[in-house]
Amino acid sequence: MDALLTRLRAAVGPDAVLTDPDVTSAYRRDMMPLAPHGRPLAVVLPSDAGQVQEVVRACAAHRTPIVPRGAGSGLSGAANAVEGCVVLVTTRMNRIVEIDPDNRLAVVEPGVVNLDLRGAVEKHGLFYPPDPSSYDWCTIGGNLSTNAGGLCCVKYGVTTDSVLGLEVVLADGELLKTGRRTVKGVAGYDLTKLFVGSEGTLGVITRATLALRPLPQAPATLVATFSRTADAGVAVARVVREGVVPSLMEIMDRTSIRAVEQYLKTDLNADEALLICQSDAGGEAARRDLAVIEQVCRDSGADLTYTTDDLSEGRDLLAARRAVLNALEVYGAWLTDDVCVPRTRIADLIAGCERIGADLGLRIAVVGHAGDGNMHPTIVYDPTSEDEFARARRAFDEILAVGLALGGTVTGEHGIGKIKREWLAKEIGPVGLRVHREIKRALDPENLFNPGSMFS
Amino acid sequence: MDALLTRLRAAVGPDAVLTDPDVTSAYRRDMMPLAPHGRPLAVVLPSDAGQVQEVVRACAAHRTPIVPRGAGSGLSGAANAVEGCVVLVTTRMNRIVEIDPDNRLAVVEPGVVNLDLRGAVEKHGLFYPPDPSSYDWCTIGGNLSTNAGGLCCVKYGVTTDSVLGLEVVLADGELLKTGRRTVKGVAGYDLTKLFVGSEGTLGVITRATLALRPLPQAPATLVATFSRTADAGVAVARVVREGVVPSLMEIMDRTSIRAVEQYLKTDLNADEALLICQSDAGGEAARRDLAVIEQVCRDSGADLTYTTDDLSEGRDLLAARRAVLNALEVYGAWLTDDVCVPRTRIADLIAGCERIGADLGLRIAVVGHAGDGNMHPTIVYDPTSEDEFARARRAFDEILAVGLALGGTVTGEHGIGKIKREWLAKEIGPVGLRVHREIKRALDPENLFNPGSMFS
């Protein structure tokens, strides 16, 4: 493998090829503790697309697998190293190449941090919607590869809805350009949306053209508390039915509420469930939206509702939702699941998680994006107890089974990666799996990119 | 081929296999006069997915190409027969299988007419946005296959933005299910969006799960007239820049205006260009949107602006835009092009079309969806003159060259089909074309579906 390392050093410079295991171990895995990971042969940090092409050609020649990686904030192990691979890290390719306010688009390299892009476009009165929880450190390249979501999705969609075109290095080192700079375009297959969400299995994204939106108004915020989870579920379905589209609609279950109350030393006045909604429609329109949601919550049996158009108060209310994972760490390590169900089945999913937690003797807190049915049941476990870890793992799977049985999907935004491969097979069936293999073989016949991730 | 016809009759019933050339000739081509078309061996009209599977298996066994087709309203020849093929018509599969108002989705067969779906979901207070001009007779299956757009796209996107999942019969007759019923989902490759816009080259869509939206408010309407086209172009770019998102923003050039004035015996009071905008944000918000647009138009040099929130008056104003093609028929046959440019380059495209019309001695009227840059320069020609038809064809190509040079794409919504194959190759380049071929070969190794369409 010395020949490969020599070639990699020639391609990206010796400083950009890491081989010391003490250093490379930091690039072995993402944030998902369940996913397997191997030891990389090397970690390379190219600076531009040309270097990525050289790295891909070198690895192809030496039949060495490549695992592309951004910041490593993922929650599916998609970016985890496989034994003896080259981890290709895109964080040095972090230029915002262009912001075009008149055509409302930006061109970026994959290593740009989500928050940096948000800030840069905001100066032009523009908005890049996708906002995964790790937005202050995750990269656009990782967001593209997982088709990341966030709190914005109920109104603004997921990452794929904001992508106009890509530049991708293919398995033979050629540079593919997909998509366009125009708002619309149907020339050929939609390769852009095929690469988005492909989790590094089809190529390395080296550039993206992203659609931007006008910066929304400062949001008004509503909180509603419920003494029955089912009532909160009914409220969500009825908000959808009423035709109101909030810019954020999050739910917390009893376990999340108690943990946050302990952690923040506060009283959320919520017994079983709490809904937080925002509208960024501005002024009168936002007030009208939240008034409809408030009425729906009351009609559905809410104990308390509270509305404010004060921005900092709204931020404080949302802080409870954002504090859940930190609050849970008081009790142990956490393992967050990701399942998306039809919006009418949210209460059923929460009930299922309560049952699983009781059966397995585990604390499972459910928080999630109620507006789109994407729930994150989070399992707390003692990392020093093998038995408890095994039960946590079982709970993780049982939650997915409940989600599928409710007509849902096994991942709403985190991806399949190296942790839900058998669940992908269950969800899409043998014909779906065959088509995945055919597309993978067509674009990556030697199985160079992220082998064994997503499916095998 | 008698054996194939016998098998087809057994699969779908003798009434659903047409072979009389007088009858099948009606299924030979779509609405694009330039595209080549052959004579089908047979036209089959299956009634359900099982029958489609049988037809596909029979054709595969006899190595007879299949051209899938909806109503035939297409404008790229994608549904045109190739010599000796079986045209598979989906119009008998026209059931709205389900409307789920609580989860805002519908499940439909491909033969459902766009207008019928709109009407059915409207009864539930819901809205299916994609509205191609042929919405009163085109089918959802055709809309999916071309990733159709319409007047709504500036605010609501194109067909792919409203699709959650598909059921597709593959080249070996297997039934693939893609996507999901949930709002979000990232399990595996986005096969749904790969099949949408694939123009019948990868499989036959037999069912679709579609996302619906709340029914918008009745629109308010603004008209602005300009004595310089460049000023109208500036106005469009500045509306985008101001962050207003109208629900419709159409432009007509001088040639369109004059034709419509003649046809409708009216005076549009517009010299060089006319903008029509609508906002369906409702009440105060719509008034605010249109006030901003009105100010922008005035600042950009509009001669006249007029705003109304009267629905029927708005409809009358929009009627001028909708009348363009009929108005042009007075002068001869028309050939409508489809090119999408960055929104800042609309005036340049119109100027280019004027130059091409003058050079070639042809009347070219430009109308289009200014809000997303998707223009439809429409060439008028005398169908009895071979020379004029040849010049029309040349104009058609020159317009595409101008669009590409302005940073645009050769099709915003009509597709590549059998008419823009060489333009697809020009736009996406050899690497892009290679990837198209690899995907086609992976999913349809015997080139069963629509061979020679889109690319070869």
Short mmCIF file of C-alpha atoms in Angstrom, two decimals, chain A:
data_model
loop_
_atom_site.label_atom_id
_atom_site.label_comp_id
_atom_site.label_asym_id
_atom_site.label_seq_id
_atom_site.Cartn_x
_atom_site.Cartn_y
_atom_site.Cartn_z
CA MET A 1 0.00 0.00 0.00
CA ASP A 2 3.07 2.23 0.06
CA ALA A 3 2.58 2.86 -3.64
CA LEU A 4 -0.97 4.10 -2.99
CA LEU A 5 0.17 6.38 -0.16
CA THR A 6 2.92 7.81 -2.34
CA ARG A 7 0.41 8.52 -5.08
CA LEU A 8 -2.05 10.09 -2.62
CA ARG A 9 0.70 12.33 -1.21
CA ALA A 10 1.59 13.41 -4.72
CA ALA A 11 -2.07 14.17 -5.40
CA VAL A 12 -2.98 16.25 -2.36
CA GLY A 13 0.37 17.07 -0.75
CA PRO A 14 1.95 15.21 2.19
CA ASP A 15 0.18 17.37 4.82
CA ALA A 16 -3.19 16.27 3.51
CA VAL A 17 -2.58 12.53 3.92
CA LEU A 18 -2.94 11.32 7.51
CA THR A 19 -1.84 7.83 8.48
CA ASP A 20 -0.96 8.02 12.18
CA PRO A 21 -3.64 5.85 13.86
CA ASP A 22 -3.84 8.29 16.80
CA VAL A 23 -4.88 10.94 14.30
CA THR A 24 -6.93 8.88 11.88
CA SER A 25 -8.97 7.33 14.67
CA ALA A 26 -10.84 10.65 14.92
CA TYR A 27 -12.14 9.97 11.41
CA ARG A 28 -13.27 6.42 12.01
CA ARG A 29 -16.88 7.06 12.90
CA ASP A 30 -19.73 9.52 13.06
CA MET A 31 -22.12 10.24 15.98
CA MET A 32 -24.03 6.94 15.89
CA PRO A 33 -22.68 4.57 18.55
CA LEU A 34 -24.34 1.46 17.10
CA ALA A 35 -22.69 1.50 13.69
CA PRO A 36 -19.67 -0.68 12.94
CA HIS A 37 -16.45 1.02 11.87
CA GLY A 38 -13.05 -0.14 10.68
CA ARG A 39 -9.55 1.35 10.64
CA PRO A 40 -8.73 3.49 7.63
CA LEU A 41 -5.48 3.01 5.75
CA ALA A 42 -5.33 6.77 5.40
CA VAL A 43 -7.36 9.93 5.73
CA VAL A 44 -6.99 12.40 2.84
CA LEU A 45 -8.12 16.00 2.79
CA PRO A 46 -8.23 17.27 -0.80
CA SER A 47 -8.50 20.98 -1.51
CA ASP A 48 -10.32 20.95 -4.84
CA ALA A 49 -12.17 18.78 -7.34
CA GLY A 50 -9.01 18.05 -9.31
CA GLN A 51 -7.41 16.56 -6.19
CA VAL A 52 -10.55 14.52 -5.53
CA GLN A 53 -10.29 13.13 -9.06
CA GLU A 54 -6.66 12.16 -8.44
CA VAL A 55 -7.52 10.48 -5.13
CA VAL A 56 -10.37 8.53 -6.73
CA ARG A 57 -8.18 7.40 -9.63
CA ALA A 58 -5.41 6.33 -7.24
CA CYS A 59 -7.77 4.35 -5.02
CA ALA A 60 -9.47 2.77 -8.05
CA ALA A 61 -6.09 1.66 -9.39
CA HIS A 62 -5.26 0.09 -6.03
CA ARG A 63 -8.79 -1.29 -5.47
CA THR A 64 -8.95 0.53 -2.17
CA PRO A 65 -12.41 1.61 -1.00
CA ILE A 66 -13.19 5.28 -0.48
CA VAL A 67 -15.46 6.53 2.29
CA PRO A 68 -16.44 10.17 1.68
CA ARG A 69 -16.97 12.25 4.80
CA GLY A 70 -17.86 15.76 5.89
CA ALA A 71 -17.75 16.85 9.52
CA GLY A 72 -18.89 13.48 10.86
CA SER A 73 -22.11 14.69 12.48
CA GLY A 74 -24.10 11.88 10.85
CA LEU A 75 -26.30 9.50 12.83
CA SER A 76 -26.30 6.38 10.64
CA GLY A 77 -22.63 5.45 10.32
CA ALA A 78 -22.72 6.28 6.60
CA ALA A 79 -19.37 8.06 6.94
CA ASN A 80 -17.81 5.34 9.11
CA ALA A 81 -14.54 3.90 7.86
CA VAL A 82 -14.39 0.39 6.51
CA GLU A 83 -11.25 -1.60 7.26
CA GLY A 84 -8.31 -0.51 5.11
CA CYS A 85 -10.20 2.24 3.28
CA VAL A 86 -9.27 5.78 2.42
CA VAL A 87 -11.48 8.29 4.23
CA LEU A 88 -11.91 11.24 1.88
CA VAL A 89 -12.68 14.31 4.01
CA THR A 90 -14.17 17.33 2.23
CA THR A 91 -13.76 19.89 5.03
CA ARG A 92 -10.91 21.73 3.29
CA MET A 93 -13.11 22.34 0.27
CA ASN A 94 -15.06 25.01 2.10
CA ARG A 95 -15.41 27.92 -0.29
CA ILE A 96 -18.67 29.69 -0.96
CA VAL A 97 -17.92 30.11 -4.65
CA GLU A 98 -20.78 32.43 -5.54
CA ILE A 99 -23.93 34.04 -4.19
CA ASP A 100 -26.28 35.33 -6.92
CA PRO A 101 -29.06 37.30 -5.21
CA ASP A 102 -30.86 38.19 -8.46
CA ASN A 103 -31.30 34.53 -9.35
CA ARG A 104 -31.52 33.48 -5.68
CA LEU A 105 -28.84 30.79 -5.80
CA ALA A 106 -25.49 29.95 -4.27
CA VAL A 107 -22.64 27.76 -5.52
CA VAL A 108 -20.66 26.07 -2.76
CA GLU A 109 -18.02 23.47 -2.13
CA PRO A 110 -19.06 20.49 0.01
CA GLY A 111 -17.02 21.43 3.08
CA VAL A 112 -18.92 24.65 3.77
CA VAL A 113 -20.53 24.49 7.21
CA ASN A 114 -24.32 24.85 7.07
CA LEU A 115 -24.29 27.78 9.52
CA ASP A 116 -21.63 29.62 7.50
CA LEU A 117 -23.77 29.40 4.38
CA ARG A 118 -26.84 30.56 6.29
CA GLY A 119 -24.95 33.57 7.58
CA ALA A 120 -23.44 34.46 4.22
CA VAL A 121 -26.74 34.41 2.34
CA GLU A 122 -28.61 36.20 5.13
CA LYS A 123 -26.47 39.27 4.39
CA HIS A 124 -28.25 39.34 1.01
CA GLY A 125 -31.69 38.95 2.58
CA LEU A 126 -31.75 35.29 1.57
CA PHE A 127 -32.41 32.02 3.31
CA TYR A 128 -31.05 28.49 2.93
CA PRO A 129 -33.78 26.41 4.63
CA PRO A 130 -32.30 22.98 5.54
CA ASP A 131 -31.42 23.16 9.24
CA PRO A 132 -30.40 19.82 10.75
CA SER A 133 -29.83 20.02 14.51
CA SER A 134 -26.08 19.97 13.90
CA TYR A 135 -26.32 23.02 11.61
CA ASP A 136 -23.57 24.85 13.48
CA TRP A 137 -20.96 22.23 12.53
CA CYS A 138 -22.31 19.87 9.85
CA THR A 139 -21.27 20.46 6.23
CA ILE A 140 -23.36 21.01 3.13
CA GLY A 141 -21.68 17.95 1.57
CA GLY A 142 -22.90 15.76 4.42
CA ASN A 143 -26.35 17.37 4.22
CA LEU A 144 -26.48 16.57 0.50
CA SER A 145 -25.30 13.01 0.99
CA THR A 146 -27.93 12.24 3.61
CA ASN A 147 -30.64 14.51 2.18
CA ALA A 148 -30.74 16.13 5.60
CA GLY A 149 -33.85 17.71 7.07
CA GLY A 150 -34.33 19.70 10.24
CA LEU A 151 -36.95 21.81 11.93
CA CYS A 152 -37.78 23.78 8.77
CA CYS A 153 -39.08 20.86 6.72
CA VAL A 154 -42.76 21.21 7.55
CA LYS A 155 -42.81 24.37 5.45
CA TYR A 156 -39.60 24.37 3.39
CA GLY A 157 -38.88 20.72 2.57
CA VAL A 158 -35.62 18.79 2.87
CA THR A 159 -32.18 19.31 1.30
CA THR A 160 -33.10 17.85 -2.09
CA ASP A 161 -35.76 20.55 -2.46
CA SER A 162 -33.02 23.21 -2.35
CA VAL A 163 -30.56 21.69 -4.83
CA LEU A 164 -30.40 22.81 -8.46
CA GLY A 165 -27.26 21.02 -9.58
CA LEU A 166 -24.15 19.12 -8.52
CA GLU A 167 -20.63 18.40 -9.59
CA VAL A 168 -19.65 14.82 -8.72
CA VAL A 169 -16.45 12.81 -9.14
CA LEU A 170 -17.41 9.37 -10.45
CA ALA A 171 -15.73 6.04 -9.81
CA ASP A 172 -13.44 6.36 -12.84
CA GLY A 173 -12.36 9.85 -11.77
CA GLU A 174 -14.47 11.68 -14.38
CA LEU A 175 -16.27 14.83 -13.33
CA LEU A 176 -20.05 14.73 -13.83
CA LYS A 177 -22.10 17.92 -13.85
CA THR A 178 -25.79 17.49 -13.11
CA GLY A 179 -28.71 19.88 -13.09
CA ARG A 180 -28.59 23.56 -13.90
CA ARG A 181 -28.69 27.12 -12.61
CA THR A 182 -32.28 27.76 -13.68
CA VAL A 183 -35.32 27.33 -11.46
CA LYS A 184 -36.82 24.69 -13.72
CA GLY A 185 -35.26 22.14 -16.06
CA VAL A 186 -36.14 18.65 -17.30
CA ALA A 187 -33.25 17.86 -19.63
CA GLY A 188 -32.59 14.16 -19.03
CA TYR A 189 -32.84 12.04 -15.90
CA ASP A 190 -32.87 13.85 -12.58
CA LEU A 191 -29.33 12.79 -11.66
CA THR A 192 -29.10 15.59 -9.11
CA LYS A 193 -31.77 14.05 -6.93
CA LEU A 194 -30.31 10.58 -7.45
CA PHE A 195 -26.98 11.66 -5.94
CA VAL A 196 -28.64 13.62 -3.12
CA GLY A 197 -29.26 11.10 -0.33
CA SER A 198 -27.03 8.43 -1.91
CA GLU A 199 -24.82 8.53 1.19
CA GLY A 200 -21.48 8.52 -0.58
CA THR A 201 -22.12 5.26 -2.42
CA LEU A 202 -22.20 6.66 -5.98
CA GLY A 203 -19.53 9.36 -6.11
CA VAL A 204 -17.96 12.33 -4.32
CA ILE A 205 -19.88 15.61 -4.49
CA THR A 206 -17.39 18.41 -5.11
CA ARG A 207 -19.71 21.35 -5.74
CA ALA A 208 -23.41 22.21 -5.43
CA THR A 209 -25.69 24.88 -6.85
CA LEU A 210 -28.32 25.62 -4.22
CA ALA A 211 -31.66 27.42 -4.52
CA LEU A 212 -32.23 30.14 -1.93
CA ARG A 213 -35.45 31.70 -0.65
CA PRO A 214 -36.37 35.15 0.56
CA LEU A 215 -35.49 35.55 4.25
CA PRO A 216 -38.70 34.87 6.16
CA GLN A 217 -40.18 37.18 8.79
CA ALA A 218 -39.20 36.79 12.44
CA PRO A 219 -41.38 33.96 13.74
CA ALA A 220 -44.26 34.16 16.20
CA THR A 221 -44.42 31.21 18.62
CA LEU A 222 -47.16 29.14 20.21
CA VAL A 223 -46.84 26.54 22.95
CA ALA A 224 -49.63 24.11 23.86
CA THR A 225 -49.59 21.50 26.63
CA PHE A 226 -51.66 18.36 26.83
CA SER A 227 -52.48 15.87 29.58
CA ARG A 228 -53.11 13.17 26.96
CA THR A 229 -50.64 12.41 24.17
CA ALA A 230 -53.44 11.24 21.90
CA ASP A 231 -54.97 14.73 22.11
CA ALA A 232 -51.71 16.28 20.93
CA GLY A 233 -51.68 13.80 18.05
CA VAL A 234 -55.23 14.78 17.12
CA ALA A 235 -54.22 18.45 17.25
CA VAL A 236 -51.37 17.87 14.77
CA ALA A 237 -53.65 16.06 12.31
CA ARG A 238 -56.26 18.80 12.59
CA VAL A 239 -53.72 21.56 12.00
CA VAL A 240 -52.78 19.75 8.77
CA ARG A 241 -56.46 19.41 7.91
CA GLU A 242 -57.14 23.11 8.58
CA GLY A 243 -54.65 23.97 5.86
CA VAL A 244 -52.31 25.96 8.09
CA VAL A 245 -48.62 25.50 7.26
CA PRO A 246 -46.52 26.53 10.28
CA SER A 247 -42.80 27.08 9.77
CA LEU A 248 -42.06 24.79 12.72
CA MET A 249 -44.18 22.28 14.65
CA GLU A 250 -42.32 20.18 17.22
CA ILE A 251 -43.61 17.71 19.78
CA MET A 252 -42.14 16.53 23.10
CA ASP A 253 -43.47 13.55 25.05
CA ARG A 254 -43.66 13.15 28.83
CA THR A 255 -40.16 11.68 29.17
CA SER A 256 -38.61 14.58 27.23
CA ILE A 257 -40.60 17.12 29.22
CA ARG A 258 -39.51 15.69 32.61
CA ALA A 259 -35.86 15.48 31.52
CA VAL A 260 -35.82 19.08 30.31
CA GLU A 261 -37.61 20.33 33.44
CA GLN A 262 -34.91 18.70 35.58
CA TYR A 263 -32.11 19.95 33.38
CA LEU A 264 -33.27 23.54 32.95
CA LYS A 265 -34.73 23.73 36.49
CA THR A 266 -38.00 24.96 35.08
CA ASP A 267 -41.67 24.02 35.04
CA LEU A 268 -43.06 23.51 31.56
CA ASN A 269 -46.60 23.06 32.95
CA ALA A 270 -47.00 20.14 30.61
CA ASP A 271 -48.20 16.78 31.76
CA GLU A 272 -48.01 14.31 28.86
CA ALA A 273 -47.17 16.23 25.70
CA LEU A 274 -46.06 19.64 24.54
CA LEU A 275 -46.40 21.17 21.08
CA ILE A 276 -44.27 24.12 19.92
CA CYS A 277 -45.32 25.85 16.71
CA GLN A 278 -43.98 28.85 14.86
CA SER A 279 -45.21 30.88 11.92
CA ASP A 280 -42.84 33.05 9.92
CA ALA A 281 -45.58 34.37 7.62
CA GLY A 282 -45.18 37.80 9.25
CA GLY A 283 -47.57 40.21 10.99
CA GLU A 284 -51.26 39.62 10.48
CA ALA A 285 -50.76 36.36 8.56
CA ALA A 286 -48.64 34.83 11.35
CA ARG A 287 -51.17 35.91 13.97
CA ARG A 288 -53.95 34.32 11.92
CA ASP A 289 -51.98 31.06 11.50
CA LEU A 290 -51.24 30.78 15.21
CA ALA A 291 -54.82 31.72 16.16
CA VAL A 292 -56.07 28.79 14.05
CA ILE A 293 -53.52 26.44 15.63
CA GLU A 294 -54.40 27.69 19.12
CA GLN A 295 -58.11 27.06 18.52
CA VAL A 296 -57.35 23.59 17.14
CA CYS A 297 -55.22 22.77 20.20
CA ARG A 298 -57.98 23.93 22.58
CA ASP A 299 -60.62 21.99 20.68
CA SER A 300 -58.37 18.94 20.86
CA GLY A 301 -58.11 19.18 24.64
CA ALA A 302 -55.01 21.27 25.33
CA ASP A 303 -54.63 22.29 28.98
CA LEU A 304 -52.76 25.49 28.27
CA THR A 305 -51.84 27.52 25.21
CA TYR A 306 -49.54 30.50 25.06
CA THR A 307 -48.66 32.68 22.06
CA THR A 308 -45.99 35.34 21.67
CA ASP A 309 -44.61 37.35 18.81
CA ASP A 310 -41.63 38.39 20.91
CA LEU A 311 -38.60 36.89 19.19
CA SER A 312 -36.44 36.26 22.24
CA GLU A 313 -39.31 34.80 24.21
CA GLY A 314 -40.01 32.49 21.27
CA ARG A 315 -36.35 31.47 21.28
CA ASP A 316 -36.56 30.69 25.01
CA LEU A 317 -39.61 28.50 24.45
CA LEU A 318 -37.86 26.66 21.65
CA ALA A 319 -34.82 26.21 23.90
CA ALA A 320 -36.75 23.56 25.83
CA ARG A 321 -37.07 21.51 22.66
CA ARG A 322 -33.44 22.04 21.75
CA ALA A 323 -32.29 21.02 25.25
CA VAL A 324 -33.70 17.48 25.10
CA LEU A 325 -30.53 15.61 24.13
CA ASN A 326 -28.37 17.49 26.63
CA ALA A 327 -31.02 16.90 29.30
CA LEU A 328 -31.01 13.18 28.62
CA GLU A 329 -27.23 12.95 29.00
CA VAL A 330 -27.74 13.39 32.74
CA TYR A 331 -29.19 9.87 32.76
CA GLY A 332 -26.66 8.16 30.51
CA ALA A 333 -25.62 7.90 26.90
CA TRP A 334 -28.29 8.39 24.25
CA LEU A 335 -29.11 6.65 21.02
CA THR A 336 -31.45 8.58 18.79
CA ASP A 337 -33.70 6.81 16.35
CA ASP A 338 -35.31 8.34 13.28
CA VAL A 339 -38.63 7.21 11.95
CA CYS A 340 -41.26 9.06 9.94
CA VAL A 341 -44.93 8.15 10.15
CA PRO A 342 -48.08 9.59 8.55
CA ARG A 343 -49.00 12.68 10.57
CA THR A 344 -52.17 10.99 11.81
CA ARG A 345 -50.13 8.26 13.54
CA ILE A 346 -47.79 10.32 15.73
CA ALA A 347 -49.64 9.53 18.97
CA ASP A 348 -49.57 5.82 18.07
CA LEU A 349 -45.82 5.97 17.60
CA ILE A 350 -45.34 7.67 20.97
CA ALA A 351 -47.55 5.04 22.62
CA GLY A 352 -45.49 2.31 20.94
CA CYS A 353 -42.26 3.81 22.27
CA GLU A 354 -43.71 3.98 25.80
CA ARG A 355 -44.61 0.31 25.56
CA ILE A 356 -41.14 -0.64 24.29
CA GLY A 357 -39.47 1.40 27.04
CA ALA A 358 -41.60 -0.29 29.71
CA ASP A 359 -41.00 -3.79 28.26
CA LEU A 360 -37.25 -3.35 28.07
CA GLY A 361 -36.81 -1.28 31.22
CA LEU A 362 -35.39 1.72 29.34
CA ARG A 363 -36.00 5.44 29.35
CA ILE A 364 -37.14 6.41 25.83
CA ALA A 365 -37.87 10.08 25.18
CA VAL A 366 -39.77 10.99 22.03
CA VAL A 367 -39.17 14.35 20.40
CA GLY A 368 -39.76 15.13 16.81
CA HIS A 369 -40.92 17.17 13.92
CA ALA A 370 -44.66 16.71 14.39
CA GLY A 371 -45.47 18.81 11.34
CA ASP A 372 -44.05 16.20 9.01
CA GLY A 373 -44.37 13.07 11.20
CA ASN A 374 -40.61 12.66 11.56
CA MET A 375 -40.02 11.44 15.12
CA HIS A 376 -36.77 10.92 17.01
CA PRO A 377 -37.37 8.46 19.85
CA THR A 378 -34.20 8.70 21.92
CA ILE A 379 -33.11 5.77 24.04
CA VAL A 380 -31.08 6.40 27.18
CA TYR A 381 -28.67 3.68 28.29
CA ASP A 382 -25.69 3.04 30.54
CA PRO A 383 -22.72 2.69 28.19
CA THR A 384 -20.82 0.62 30.76
CA SER A 385 -23.52 -2.05 30.85
CA GLU A 386 -23.36 -4.53 28.01
CA ASP A 387 -26.79 -5.80 28.87
CA GLU A 388 -28.33 -2.36 28.78
CA PHE A 389 -26.61 -1.54 25.50
CA ALA A 390 -28.04 -4.77 24.04
CA ARG A 391 -31.52 -3.77 25.23
CA ALA A 392 -31.06 -0.26 23.77
CA ARG A 393 -30.18 -1.80 20.47
CA ARG A 394 -33.27 -3.99 20.63
CA ALA A 395 -35.44 -0.96 21.44
CA PHE A 396 -33.91 0.85 18.45
CA ASP A 397 -35.08 -1.97 16.16
CA GLU A 398 -38.49 -2.38 17.78
CA ILE A 399 -39.19 1.31 17.25
CA LEU A 400 -38.48 0.88 13.54
CA ALA A 401 -40.86 -2.08 13.41
CA VAL A 402 -43.59 0.04 15.01
CA GLY A 403 -42.90 2.87 12.54
CA LEU A 404 -43.13 0.55 9.53
CA ALA A 405 -46.33 -1.05 10.87
CA LEU A 406 -47.88 2.42 11.13
CA GLY A 407 -47.24 3.00 7.41
CA GLY A 408 -44.02 4.91 8.01
CA THR A 409 -40.44 4.75 6.84
CA VAL A 410 -37.36 3.60 8.77
CA THR A 411 -35.59 6.90 8.23
CA GLY A 412 -37.00 10.37 7.76
CA GLU A 413 -33.70 12.24 7.61
CA HIS A 414 -30.70 10.44 9.16
CA GLY A 415 -30.26 7.83 6.45
CA ILE A 416 -29.57 4.09 6.27
CA GLY A 417 -25.78 4.08 6.50
CA LYS A 418 -24.23 1.09 8.21
CA ILE A 419 -26.93 0.72 10.81
CA LYS A 420 -30.26 0.17 9.05
CA ARG A 421 -29.27 -1.96 6.06
CA GLU A 422 -31.59 -4.83 6.94
CA TRP A 423 -34.37 -2.30 7.55
CA LEU A 424 -33.90 -0.79 4.11
CA ALA A 425 -34.31 -4.28 2.67
CA LYS A 426 -37.48 -4.76 4.71
CA GLU A 427 -38.92 -1.43 3.68
CA ILE A 428 -38.24 -1.54 -0.06
CA GLY A 429 -38.48 -5.29 -0.67
CA PRO A 430 -36.52 -7.50 -3.05
CA VAL A 431 -37.41 -5.64 -6.25
CA GLY A 432 -36.44 -2.30 -4.73
CA LEU A 433 -33.19 -3.75 -3.46
CA ARG A 434 -32.40 -5.23 -6.86
CA VAL A 435 -32.88 -1.84 -8.52
CA HIS A 436 -30.55 -0.27 -5.93
CA ARG A 437 -27.89 -2.86 -6.73
CA GLU A 438 -28.32 -2.34 -10.48
CA ILE A 439 -27.87 1.42 -10.19
CA LYS A 440 -24.88 1.03 -7.87
CA ARG A 441 -23.25 -1.46 -10.25
CA ALA A 442 -23.92 0.79 -13.24
CA LEU A 443 -22.22 3.82 -11.66
CA ASP A 444 -19.66 2.12 -9.44
CA PRO A 445 -18.96 -1.32 -10.94
CA GLU A 446 -15.93 -2.01 -8.73
CA ASN A 447 -17.82 -1.05 -5.55
CA LEU A 448 -15.25 1.64 -4.79
CA PHE A 449 -17.45 4.10 -2.88
CA ASN A 450 -18.54 3.28 0.66
CA PRO A 451 -18.91 -0.47 0.08
CA GLY A 452 -21.41 -2.23 2.32
CA SER A 453 -23.10 1.00 3.34
CA MET A 454 -26.87 1.37 2.74
CA PHE A 455 -27.08 -2.12 1.18
CA SER A 456 -24.73 -4.81 -0.05
#
